[in-house]
Amino acid sequence: ESRDWSSDVCSSDLNLNIKSFEYKENKIKTIFYSTSKSDIYSLFEELKNRLISQEINYLENEKIYEVIIYVK
């Protein structure tokens, strides 16, 4: 049974908090925050067949990673 990737993002096994979710031009843009870089890379691994692009920014003031991904 294949799991919906958005439920993976929200699942408790990964420490990820979704900020925005937008469906546009046959792709999904999602922005989320995490304090765990390993959880971010775990998600990238789970999504590798659907991932179009990813960007990670470290927000120094909040000591948190902001991640922007596009998936098909």
Short mmCIF file of C-alpha atoms in Angstrom, two decimals:
data_model
loop_
_atom_site.label_atom_id
_atom_site.label_comp_id
_atom_site.label_asym_id
_atom_site.label_seq_id
_atom_site.Cartn_x
_atom_site.Cartn_y
_atom_site.Cartn_z
CA GLU A 1 0.00 0.00 0.00
CA SER A 2 1.49 3.30 -1.06
CA ARG A 3 1.22 6.15 1.40
CA ASP A 4 0.32 9.65 0.40
CA TRP A 5 3.48 11.75 0.68
CA SER A 6 1.72 14.70 2.35
CA SER A 7 0.70 12.42 5.20
CA ASP A 8 4.38 11.43 5.46
CA VAL A 9 5.26 15.08 5.95
CA CYS A 10 2.69 15.37 8.71
CA SER A 11 3.48 12.06 10.33
CA SER A 12 4.87 11.88 13.82
CA ASP A 13 7.97 9.89 12.82
CA LEU A 14 9.42 12.96 11.08
CA ASN A 15 9.85 16.24 12.89
CA LEU A 16 8.43 18.50 10.17
CA ASN A 17 5.95 21.36 10.37
CA ILE A 18 4.16 22.43 7.21
CA LYS A 19 3.89 26.17 6.63
CA SER A 20 2.23 26.18 3.22
CA PHE A 21 0.98 23.80 0.60
CA GLU A 22 0.15 24.93 -2.92
CA TYR A 23 -0.87 23.00 -6.01
CA LYS A 24 0.04 24.78 -9.22
CA GLU A 25 0.82 23.80 -12.81
CA ASN A 26 0.84 20.04 -12.13
CA LYS A 27 3.25 20.32 -9.25
CA ILE A 28 2.98 20.81 -5.52
CA LYS A 29 5.02 23.44 -3.70
CA THR A 30 5.37 22.82 0.01
CA ILE A 31 7.23 24.90 2.57
CA PHE A 32 7.96 23.40 5.94
CA TYR A 33 10.19 23.87 8.95
CA SER A 34 12.28 21.42 10.90
CA THR A 35 15.01 21.42 13.50
CA SER A 36 16.22 18.05 12.27
CA LYS A 37 18.30 17.90 9.12
CA SER A 38 18.20 14.09 9.15
CA ASP A 39 14.38 14.18 9.05
CA ILE A 40 14.55 16.51 6.06
CA TYR A 41 16.85 14.13 4.21
CA SER A 42 14.64 11.18 5.18
CA LEU A 43 11.74 12.95 3.54
CA PHE A 44 13.81 13.67 0.41
CA GLU A 45 14.63 9.97 0.26
CA GLU A 46 10.96 9.00 0.59
CA LEU A 47 10.01 11.45 -2.16
CA LYS A 48 12.95 10.82 -4.48
CA ASN A 49 10.77 9.53 -7.33
CA ARG A 50 8.49 12.55 -7.14
CA LEU A 51 10.86 15.31 -6.12
CA ILE A 52 11.40 18.03 -8.73
CA SER A 53 13.52 20.37 -6.65
CA GLN A 54 14.40 21.14 -3.06
CA GLU A 55 15.92 24.04 -1.21
CA ILE A 56 17.04 24.24 2.42
CA ASN A 57 17.64 27.51 4.24
CA TYR A 58 18.92 27.75 7.77
CA LEU A 59 17.16 30.49 9.72
CA GLU A 60 19.82 31.62 12.14
CA ASN A 61 17.53 33.60 14.45
CA GLU A 62 15.09 30.75 14.93
CA LYS A 63 17.71 28.00 14.73
CA ILE A 64 15.49 26.07 12.36
CA TYR A 65 15.60 24.86 8.76
CA GLU A 66 13.13 26.17 6.21
CA VAL A 67 12.61 23.71 3.36
CA ILE A 68 10.96 24.42 0.02
CA ILE A 69 10.16 21.43 -2.17
CA TYR A 70 8.40 20.89 -5.45
CA VAL A 71 6.95 17.47 -6.16
CA LYS A 72 5.03 16.07 -9.10
#
